[in-house]
Amino acid sequence: MEKIAENKTRKGLRITLCILYLVQLMLCTFPYMQGEASDGNFYAYTVFDMLSYLGGDIPDTVAGASFQSYIIYYLVFLVIPIIGFFFCLFDKERNIKNIVSFFCSLAGIVSILLIVNYTISLGSVCALLLYLLSSSLSAISMLLRLSKN
């Protein structure tokens, strides 16, 4: 790809995308899924809670068996923001950061809708909204790079 020096607008968008990906990592500590256990109590799991059940038994829940099959996929919620952050941080002159950021945002949206789907909670709703915002910002940044002004 052709290297073009950053102007103020593209630099601001790149830094904003970096911050959005850091916030995405922070949202992994918020409840991502919720539901009701068989004893009538409600539960809410963060991404780190789900990853802590990787080698052990998940608590008795209504959908416990299906959660166990999806536990390994919760690594995606950590990997996607890390990839997007490092591409936005280190790629200052090329358009690869915008392309990777756009596809990371789409992958984040699809993963939330497919993995968390019906048990969506506060963290996953906020992550969805931020992924929508970052995908639109990366599309705007791609268009700004094409205009070269």
Tab-separated table of N, CA and C in Angstrom, residues 8-146:
chain	number	residue	atom	x	y	z
A	8	LYS	N	-3.996	15.956	10.575
A	8	LYS	CA	-4.607	16.047	11.903
A	8	LYS	C	-5.884	15.219	12.008
A	9	THR	N	-6.696	15.250	10.987
A	9	THR	CA	-7.978	14.542	11.030
A	9	THR	C	-7.780	13.041	11.093
A	10	ARG	N	-6.922	12.515	10.247
A	10	ARG	CA	-6.688	11.069	10.247
A	10	ARG	C	-5.980	10.624	11.517
A	11	LYS	N	-5.112	11.464	12.065
A	11	LYS	CA	-4.451	11.124	13.320
A	11	LYS	C	-5.463	11.073	14.461
A	12	GLY	N	-6.373	12.026	14.476
A	12	GLY	CA	-7.416	12.029	15.501
A	12	GLY	C	-8.311	10.800	15.413
A	13	LEU	N	-8.653	10.398	14.198
A	13	LEU	CA	-9.470	9.196	14.025
A	13	LEU	C	-8.704	7.940	14.448
A	14	ARG	N	-7.413	7.878	14.155
A	14	ARG	CA	-6.602	6.723	14.538
A	14	ARG	C	-6.504	6.610	16.051
A	15	ILE	N	-6.287	7.726	16.721
A	15	ILE	CA	-6.195	7.712	18.184
A	15	ILE	C	-7.549	7.367	18.805
A	16	THR	N	-8.625	7.860	18.211
A	16	THR	CA	-9.962	7.527	18.695
A	16	THR	C	-10.229	6.037	18.562
A	17	LEU	N	-9.817	5.438	17.452
A	17	LEU	CA	-9.995	3.997	17.279
A	17	LEU	C	-9.179	3.218	18.300
A	18	CYS	N	-7.964	3.678	18.599
A	18	CYS	CA	-7.153	3.019	19.630
A	18	CYS	C	-7.857	3.062	20.982
A	19	ILE	N	-8.412	4.197	21.322
A	19	ILE	CA	-9.115	4.341	22.597
A	19	ILE	C	-10.365	3.467	22.632
A	20	LEU	N	-11.089	3.395	21.523
A	20	LEU	CA	-12.279	2.547	21.474
A	20	LEU	C	-11.930	1.069	21.680
A	21	TYR	N	-10.801	0.636	21.123
A	21	TYR	CA	-10.397	-0.754	21.332
A	21	TYR	C	-9.963	-1.010	22.766
A	22	LEU	N	-9.354	-0.031	23.414
A	22	LEU	CA	-9.026	-0.189	24.834
A	22	LEU	C	-10.295	-0.259	25.686
A	23	VAL	N	-11.299	0.530	25.334
A	23	VAL	CA	-12.579	0.476	26.049
A	23	VAL	C	-13.245	-0.882	25.820
A	24	GLN	N	-13.096	-1.441	24.616
A	24	GLN	CA	-13.633	-2.778	24.346
A	24	GLN	C	-13.006	-3.816	25.282
A	25	LEU	N	-11.713	-3.704	25.515
A	25	LEU	CA	-11.055	-4.615	26.453
A	25	LEU	C	-11.564	-4.410	27.872
A	26	MET	N	-11.817	-3.163	28.237
A	26	MET	CA	-12.347	-2.881	29.560
A	26	MET	C	-13.763	-3.445	29.719
A	27	LEU	N	-14.534	-3.439	28.639
A	27	LEU	CA	-15.903	-3.952	28.703
A	27	LEU	C	-15.960	-5.461	28.936
A	28	CYS	N	-14.846	-6.145	28.776
A	28	CYS	CA	-14.822	-7.582	29.066
A	28	CYS	C	-15.012	-7.857	30.557
A	29	THR	N	-14.835	-6.843	31.397
A	29	THR	CA	-15.070	-7.014	32.834
A	29	THR	C	-16.514	-6.738	33.211
A	30	PHE	N	-17.308	-6.251	32.289
A	30	PHE	CA	-18.727	-6.014	32.525
A	30	PHE	C	-19.492	-7.304	32.217
A	31	PRO	N	-20.700	-7.457	32.769
A	31	PRO	CA	-21.479	-8.666	32.468
A	31	PRO	C	-21.796	-8.772	30.982
A	32	TYR	N	-21.399	-9.878	30.376
A	32	TYR	CA	-21.643	-10.102	28.958
A	32	TYR	C	-22.882	-10.945	28.715
A	33	MET	N	-23.186	-11.834	29.633
A	33	MET	CA	-24.365	-12.679	29.479
A	33	MET	C	-25.071	-12.809	30.813
A	34	GLN	N	-26.359	-13.058	30.738
A	34	GLN	CA	-27.157	-13.175	31.946
A	34	GLN	C	-28.187	-14.272	31.749
A	35	GLY	N	-28.783	-14.687	32.831
A	35	GLY	CA	-29.803	-15.719	32.758
A	35	GLY	C	-30.295	-16.080	34.145
A	36	GLU	N	-31.017	-17.182	34.206
A	36	GLU	CA	-31.577	-17.634	35.471
A	36	GLU	C	-31.121	-19.065	35.716
A	37	ALA	N	-30.642	-19.327	36.919
A	37	ALA	CA	-30.203	-20.672	37.279
A	37	ALA	C	-31.418	-21.511	37.642
A	38	SER	N	-31.203	-22.812	37.773
A	38	SER	CA	-32.322	-23.713	38.055
A	38	SER	C	-32.900	-23.494	39.455
A	39	ASP	N	-32.133	-22.892	40.361
A	39	ASP	CA	-32.650	-22.626	41.705
A	39	ASP	C	-33.402	-21.300	41.794
A	40	GLY	N	-33.562	-20.596	40.688
A	40	GLY	CA	-34.323	-19.354	40.662
A	40	GLY	C	-33.490	-18.098	40.809
A	41	ASN	N	-32.193	-18.243	41.073
A	41	ASN	CA	-31.318	-17.078	41.189
A	41	ASN	C	-30.879	-16.632	39.802
A	42	PHE	N	-30.627	-15.339	39.678
A	42	PHE	CA	-30.129	-14.799	38.421
A	42	PHE	C	-28.610	-14.740	38.454
A	43	TYR	N	-27.997	-14.844	37.315
A	43	TYR	CA	-26.556	-14.793	37.223
A	43	TYR	C	-26.172	-13.855	36.094
A	44	ALA	N	-24.945	-13.355	36.158
A	44	ALA	CA	-24.359	-12.539	35.096
A	44	ALA	C	-22.880	-12.888	35.044
A	45	TYR	N	-22.399	-13.236	33.844
A	45	TYR	CA	-21.010	-13.635	33.668
A	45	TYR	C	-20.275	-12.628	32.809
A	46	THR	N	-19.053	-12.313	33.210
A	46	THR	CA	-18.164	-11.509	32.377
A	46	THR	C	-17.394	-12.451	31.458
A	47	VAL	N	-16.624	-11.894	30.558
A	47	VAL	CA	-15.798	-12.720	29.677
A	47	VAL	C	-14.771	-13.483	30.505
A	48	PHE	N	-14.203	-12.838	31.510
A	48	PHE	CA	-13.199	-13.489	32.338
A	48	PHE	C	-13.815	-14.586	33.202
A	49	ASP	N	-15.068	-14.405	33.640
A	49	ASP	CA	-15.755	-15.475	34.358
A	49	ASP	C	-15.918	-16.702	33.473
A	50	MET	N	-16.332	-16.474	32.234
A	50	MET	CA	-16.528	-17.599	31.325
A	50	MET	C	-15.199	-18.290	31.021
A	51	LEU	N	-14.132	-17.521	30.879
A	51	LEU	CA	-12.824	-18.133	30.615
A	51	LEU	C	-12.288	-18.868	31.834
A	52	SER	N	-12.717	-18.490	33.034
A	52	SER	CA	-12.265	-19.193	34.231
A	52	SER	C	-12.907	-20.575	34.335
A	53	TYR	N	-14.011	-20.816	33.632
A	53	TYR	CA	-14.648	-22.128	33.614
A	53	TYR	C	-14.094	-23.029	32.528
A	54	LEU	N	-13.014	-22.604	31.874
A	54	LEU	CA	-12.470	-23.341	30.739
A	54	LEU	C	-12.096	-24.774	31.107
A	55	GLY	N	-11.520	-24.987	32.255
A	55	GLY	CA	-11.122	-26.338	32.629
A	55	GLY	C	-12.014	-26.976	33.663
A	56	GLY	N	-12.987	-26.259	34.175
A	56	GLY	CA	-13.812	-26.787	35.242
A	56	GLY	C	-15.269	-26.917	34.857
A	57	ASP	N	-16.088	-27.074	35.878
A	57	ASP	CA	-17.524	-27.226	35.659
A	57	ASP	C	-18.200	-25.879	35.734
A	58	ILE	N	-19.089	-25.642	34.791
A	58	ILE	CA	-19.885	-24.424	34.811
A	58	ILE	C	-21.023	-24.626	35.803
A	59	PRO	N	-21.436	-23.606	36.525
A	59	PRO	CA	-22.522	-23.777	37.487
A	59	PRO	C	-23.800	-24.270	36.815
A	60	ASP	N	-24.654	-24.875	37.616
A	60	ASP	CA	-25.912	-25.432	37.116
A	60	ASP	C	-26.825	-24.305	36.654
A	61	THR	N	-26.982	-24.177	35.363
A	61	THR	CA	-27.853	-23.157	34.793
A	61	THR	C	-28.810	-23.818	33.829
A	62	VAL	N	-29.782	-23.065	33.402
A	62	VAL	CA	-30.765	-23.584	32.459
A	62	VAL	C	-30.084	-23.980	31.149
A	63	ALA	N	-29.158	-23.172	30.686
A	63	ALA	CA	-28.457	-23.445	29.433
A	63	ALA	C	-27.006	-23.835	29.680
A	64	GLY	N	-26.725	-24.531	30.769
A	64	GLY	CA	-25.355	-24.855	31.148
A	64	GLY	C	-24.601	-25.669	30.108
A	65	ALA	N	-25.263	-26.634	29.493
A	65	ALA	CA	-24.582	-27.474	28.500
A	65	ALA	C	-24.186	-26.666	27.267
A	66	SER	N	-25.066	-25.777	26.841
A	66	SER	CA	-24.729	-24.975	25.668
A	66	SER	C	-23.639	-23.958	25.989
A	67	PHE	N	-23.593	-23.436	27.213
A	67	PHE	CA	-22.539	-22.505	27.595
A	67	PHE	C	-21.180	-23.190	27.583
A	68	GLN	N	-21.135	-24.459	28.008
A	68	GLN	CA	-19.860	-25.160	28.040
A	68	GLN	C	-19.274	-25.316	26.649
A	69	SER	N	-20.116	-25.464	25.652
A	69	SER	CA	-19.588	-25.617	24.300
A	69	SER	C	-19.102	-24.295	23.724
A	70	TYR	N	-19.534	-23.170	24.286
A	70	TYR	CA	-19.142	-21.864	23.774
A	70	TYR	C	-18.037	-21.191	24.572
A	71	ILE	N	-17.574	-21.802	25.641
A	71	ILE	CA	-16.590	-21.159	26.520
A	71	ILE	C	-15.313	-20.797	25.769
A	72	ILE	N	-14.818	-21.675	24.922
A	72	ILE	CA	-13.564	-21.413	24.212
A	72	ILE	C	-13.704	-20.221	23.270
A	73	TYR	N	-14.921	-19.971	22.784
A	73	TYR	CA	-15.137	-18.862	21.869
A	73	TYR	C	-15.076	-17.507	22.558
A	74	TYR	N	-15.106	-17.486	23.877
A	74	TYR	CA	-15.017	-16.220	24.593
A	74	TYR	C	-13.626	-15.599	24.486
A	75	LEU	N	-12.636	-16.360	24.045
A	75	LEU	CA	-11.321	-15.791	23.770
A	75	LEU	C	-11.394	-14.763	22.645
A	76	VAL	N	-12.375	-14.918	21.766
A	76	VAL	CA	-12.553	-13.984	20.643
A	76	VAL	C	-12.790	-12.570	21.160
A	77	PHE	N	-13.508	-12.446	22.274
A	77	PHE	CA	-13.815	-11.120	22.807
A	77	PHE	C	-12.582	-10.410	23.352
A	78	LEU	N	-11.506	-11.140	23.587
A	78	LEU	CA	-10.239	-10.534	23.986
A	78	LEU	C	-9.309	-10.327	22.796
A	79	VAL	N	-9.328	-11.244	21.857
A	79	VAL	CA	-8.389	-11.206	20.735
A	79	VAL	C	-8.732	-10.102	19.744
A	80	ILE	N	-10.002	-9.928	19.429
A	80	ILE	CA	-10.408	-8.935	18.427
A	80	ILE	C	-9.979	-7.517	18.815
A	81	PRO	N	-10.256	-7.035	20.030
A	81	PRO	CA	-9.797	-5.679	20.367
A	81	PRO	C	-8.282	-5.535	20.420
A	82	ILE	N	-7.575	-6.596	20.806
A	82	ILE	CA	-6.116	-6.523	20.863
A	82	ILE	C	-5.538	-6.364	19.457
A	83	ILE	N	-6.051	-7.129	18.504
A	83	ILE	CA	-5.587	-7.022	17.118
A	83	ILE	C	-5.876	-5.631	16.560
A	84	GLY	N	-7.114	-5.170	16.751
A	84	GLY	CA	-7.478	-3.846	16.255
A	84	GLY	C	-6.657	-2.737	16.878
A	85	PHE	N	-6.394	-2.846	18.184
A	85	PHE	CA	-5.619	-1.817	18.875
A	85	PHE	C	-4.207	-1.727	18.319
A	86	PHE	N	-3.527	-2.859	18.177
A	86	PHE	CA	-2.143	-2.817	17.724
A	86	PHE	C	-2.015	-2.381	16.272
A	87	PHE	N	-2.961	-2.737	15.427
A	87	PHE	CA	-2.907	-2.246	14.051
A	87	PHE	C	-3.117	-0.733	14.014
A	88	CYS	N	-4.063	-0.234	14.800
A	88	CYS	CA	-4.308	1.215	14.811
A	88	CYS	C	-3.153	1.970	15.465
A	89	LEU	N	-2.477	1.351	16.410
A	89	LEU	CA	-1.402	2.018	17.109
A	89	LEU	C	-0.146	2.156	16.242
A	90	PHE	N	0.210	1.104	15.528
A	90	PHE	CA	1.492	1.094	14.829
A	90	PHE	C	1.432	1.451	13.352
A	91	ASP	N	0.276	1.399	12.729
A	91	ASP	CA	0.181	1.697	11.300
A	91	ASP	C	-0.272	3.145	11.137
A	92	LYS	N	0.678	4.043	10.886
A	92	LYS	CA	0.360	5.461	10.818
A	92	LYS	C	0.239	5.982	9.396
A	93	GLU	N	0.849	5.318	8.439
A	93	GLU	CA	0.907	5.885	7.098
A	93	GLU	C	0.143	5.095	6.043
A	94	ARG	N	-0.278	3.888	6.357
A	94	ARG	CA	-0.948	3.077	5.356
A	94	ARG	C	-2.424	2.914	5.703
A	95	ASN	N	-3.161	2.312	4.802
A	95	ASN	CA	-4.596	2.139	4.977
A	95	ASN	C	-4.938	0.791	5.608
A	96	ILE	N	-3.933	-0.014	5.911
A	96	ILE	CA	-4.190	-1.343	6.464
A	96	ILE	C	-4.900	-1.250	7.803
A	97	LYS	N	-4.573	-0.244	8.608
A	97	LYS	CA	-5.213	-0.094	9.916
A	97	LYS	C	-6.719	0.082	9.779
A	98	ASN	N	-7.153	0.806	8.757
A	98	ASN	CA	-8.582	1.026	8.561
A	98	ASN	C	-9.287	-0.237	8.096
A	99	ILE	N	-8.639	-0.985	7.234
A	99	ILE	CA	-9.230	-2.226	6.740
A	99	ILE	C	-9.326	-3.251	7.864
A	100	VAL	N	-8.241	-3.409	8.623
A	100	VAL	CA	-8.240	-4.354	9.733
A	100	VAL	C	-9.235	-3.913	10.808
A	101	SER	N	-9.292	-2.633	11.078
A	101	SER	CA	-10.229	-2.120	12.075
A	101	SER	C	-11.675	-2.362	11.655
A	102	PHE	N	-11.964	-2.169	10.398
A	102	PHE	CA	-13.323	-2.406	9.899
A	102	PHE	C	-13.691	-3.880	10.035
A	103	PHE	N	-12.777	-4.770	9.649
A	103	PHE	CA	-13.079	-6.193	9.749
A	103	PHE	C	-13.077	-6.688	11.191
A	104	CYS	N	-12.266	-6.101	12.059
A	104	CYS	CA	-12.322	-6.444	13.488
A	104	CYS	C	-13.659	-6.033	14.089
A	105	SER	N	-14.152	-4.873	13.692
A	105	SER	CA	-15.447	-4.416	14.191
A	105	SER	C	-16.570	-5.325	13.710
A	106	LEU	N	-16.519	-5.701	12.446
A	106	LEU	CA	-17.541	-6.621	11.933
A	106	LEU	C	-17.459	-7.986	12.611
A	107	ALA	N	-16.236	-8.464	12.845
A	107	ALA	CA	-16.065	-9.736	13.543
A	107	ALA	C	-16.578	-9.653	14.980
A	108	GLY	N	-16.363	-8.512	15.632
A	108	GLY	CA	-16.879	-8.327	16.985
A	108	GLY	C	-18.390	-8.323	17.027
A	109	ILE	N	-19.012	-7.659	16.079
A	109	ILE	CA	-20.476	-7.622	16.023
A	109	ILE	C	-21.035	-9.018	15.783
A	110	VAL	N	-20.466	-9.715	14.814
A	110	VAL	CA	-20.943	-11.064	14.497
A	110	VAL	C	-20.720	-12.014	15.672
A	111	SER	N	-19.575	-11.911	16.334
A	111	SER	CA	-19.305	-12.810	17.458
A	111	SER	C	-20.243	-12.551	18.625
A	112	ILE	N	-20.553	-11.307	18.898
A	112	ILE	CA	-21.503	-11.025	19.976
A	112	ILE	C	-22.882	-11.564	19.623
A	113	LEU	N	-23.305	-11.347	18.405
A	113	LEU	CA	-24.636	-11.808	18.013
A	113	LEU	C	-24.731	-13.326	17.941
A	114	LEU	N	-23.652	-14.011	17.607
A	114	LEU	CA	-23.698	-15.465	17.498
A	114	LEU	C	-23.380	-16.181	18.807
A	115	ILE	N	-22.460	-15.652	19.589
A	115	ILE	CA	-22.053	-16.351	20.805
A	115	ILE	C	-22.951	-15.993	21.991
A	116	VAL	N	-23.224	-14.728	22.175
A	116	VAL	CA	-23.993	-14.295	23.342
A	116	VAL	C	-25.486	-14.304	23.055
A	117	ASN	N	-25.893	-14.172	21.863
A	117	ASN	CA	-27.219	-13.995	21.274
A	117	ASN	C	-28.370	-13.732	22.245
A	118	TYR	N	-29.010	-14.701	22.841
A	118	TYR	CA	-30.227	-14.455	23.604
A	118	TYR	C	-29.983	-14.114	25.069
A	119	THR	N	-28.762	-14.193	25.546
A	119	THR	CA	-28.469	-13.873	26.941
A	119	THR	C	-27.688	-12.574	27.058
A	120	ILE	N	-27.900	-11.667	26.136
A	120	ILE	CA	-27.138	-10.425	26.036
A	120	ILE	C	-27.328	-9.581	27.309
A	121	SER	N	-26.243	-8.933	27.738
A	121	SER	CA	-26.266	-8.140	28.955
A	121	SER	C	-25.611	-6.782	28.708
A	122	LEU	N	-25.370	-6.039	29.770
A	122	LEU	CA	-24.879	-4.669	29.672
A	122	LEU	C	-23.557	-4.560	28.912
A	123	GLY	N	-22.589	-5.390	29.232
A	123	GLY	CA	-21.286	-5.318	28.583
A	123	GLY	C	-21.359	-5.624	27.103
A	124	SER	N	-22.164	-6.606	26.739
A	124	SER	CA	-22.263	-6.961	25.328
A	124	SER	C	-23.052	-5.928	24.531
A	125	VAL	N	-24.026	-5.273	25.145
A	125	VAL	CA	-24.753	-4.203	24.454
A	125	VAL	C	-23.836	-3.007	24.218
A	126	CYS	N	-23.076	-2.624	25.234
A	126	CYS	CA	-22.132	-1.513	25.070
A	126	CYS	C	-21.059	-1.857	24.048
A	127	ALA	N	-20.587	-3.105	24.055
A	127	ALA	CA	-19.585	-3.527	23.078
A	127	ALA	C	-20.153	-3.477	21.661
A	128	LEU	N	-21.402	-3.892	21.492
A	128	LEU	CA	-22.037	-3.803	20.172
A	128	LEU	C	-22.092	-2.367	19.682
A	129	LEU	N	-22.504	-1.465	20.552
A	129	LEU	CA	-22.587	-0.058	20.154
A	129	LEU	C	-21.209	0.514	19.812
A	130	LEU	N	-20.199	0.154	20.588
A	130	LEU	CA	-18.851	0.650	20.299
A	130	LEU	C	-18.275	0.033	19.035
A	131	TYR	N	-18.602	-1.226	18.764
A	131	TYR	CA	-18.164	-1.830	17.508
A	131	TYR	C	-18.828	-1.162	16.307
A	132	LEU	N	-20.088	-0.806	16.445
A	132	LEU	CA	-20.756	-0.064	15.364
A	132	LEU	C	-20.091	1.291	15.150
A	133	LEU	N	-19.760	1.965	16.241
A	133	LEU	CA	-19.089	3.254	16.150
A	133	LEU	C	-17.705	3.120	15.522
A	134	SER	N	-16.943	2.124	15.947
A	134	SER	CA	-15.593	1.974	15.398
A	134	SER	C	-15.617	1.533	13.940
A	135	SER	N	-16.616	0.757	13.534
A	135	SER	CA	-16.696	0.393	12.113
A	135	SER	C	-17.034	1.607	11.258
A	136	SER	N	-17.901	2.472	11.756
A	136	SER	CA	-18.212	3.676	10.981
A	136	SER	C	-17.021	4.641	10.967
A	137	LEU	N	-16.282	4.739	12.075
A	137	LEU	CA	-15.093	5.602	12.100
A	137	LEU	C	-13.994	5.082	11.174
A	138	SER	N	-13.831	3.780	11.112
A	138	SER	CA	-12.813	3.253	10.208
A	138	SER	C	-13.238	3.415	8.744
A	139	ALA	N	-14.540	3.332	8.464
A	139	ALA	CA	-15.004	3.594	7.099
A	139	ALA	C	-14.789	5.057	6.734
A	140	ILE	N	-15.060	5.961	7.661
A	140	ILE	CA	-14.817	7.391	7.424
A	140	ILE	C	-13.328	7.641	7.202
A	141	SER	N	-12.498	6.975	7.983
A	141	SER	CA	-11.054	7.143	7.842
A	141	SER	C	-10.557	6.618	6.494
A	142	MET	N	-11.158	5.522	6.005
A	142	MET	CA	-10.795	5.025	4.674
A	142	MET	C	-11.161	6.043	3.595
A	143	LEU	N	-12.339	6.639	3.730
A	143	LEU	CA	-12.771	7.638	2.748
A	143	LEU	C	-11.904	8.893	2.810
A	144	LEU	N	-11.492	9.299	4.002
A	144	LEU	CA	-10.606	10.449	4.129
A	144	LEU	C	-9.245	10.186	3.483
A	145	ARG	N	-8.792	8.969	3.586
A	145	ARG	CA	-7.515	8.633	2.963
A	145	ARG	C	-7.627	8.653	1.456
A	146	LEU	N	-8.760	8.254	0.928
A	146	LEU	CA	-8.928	8.285	-0.530
A	146	LEU	C	-9.012	9.708	-1.072
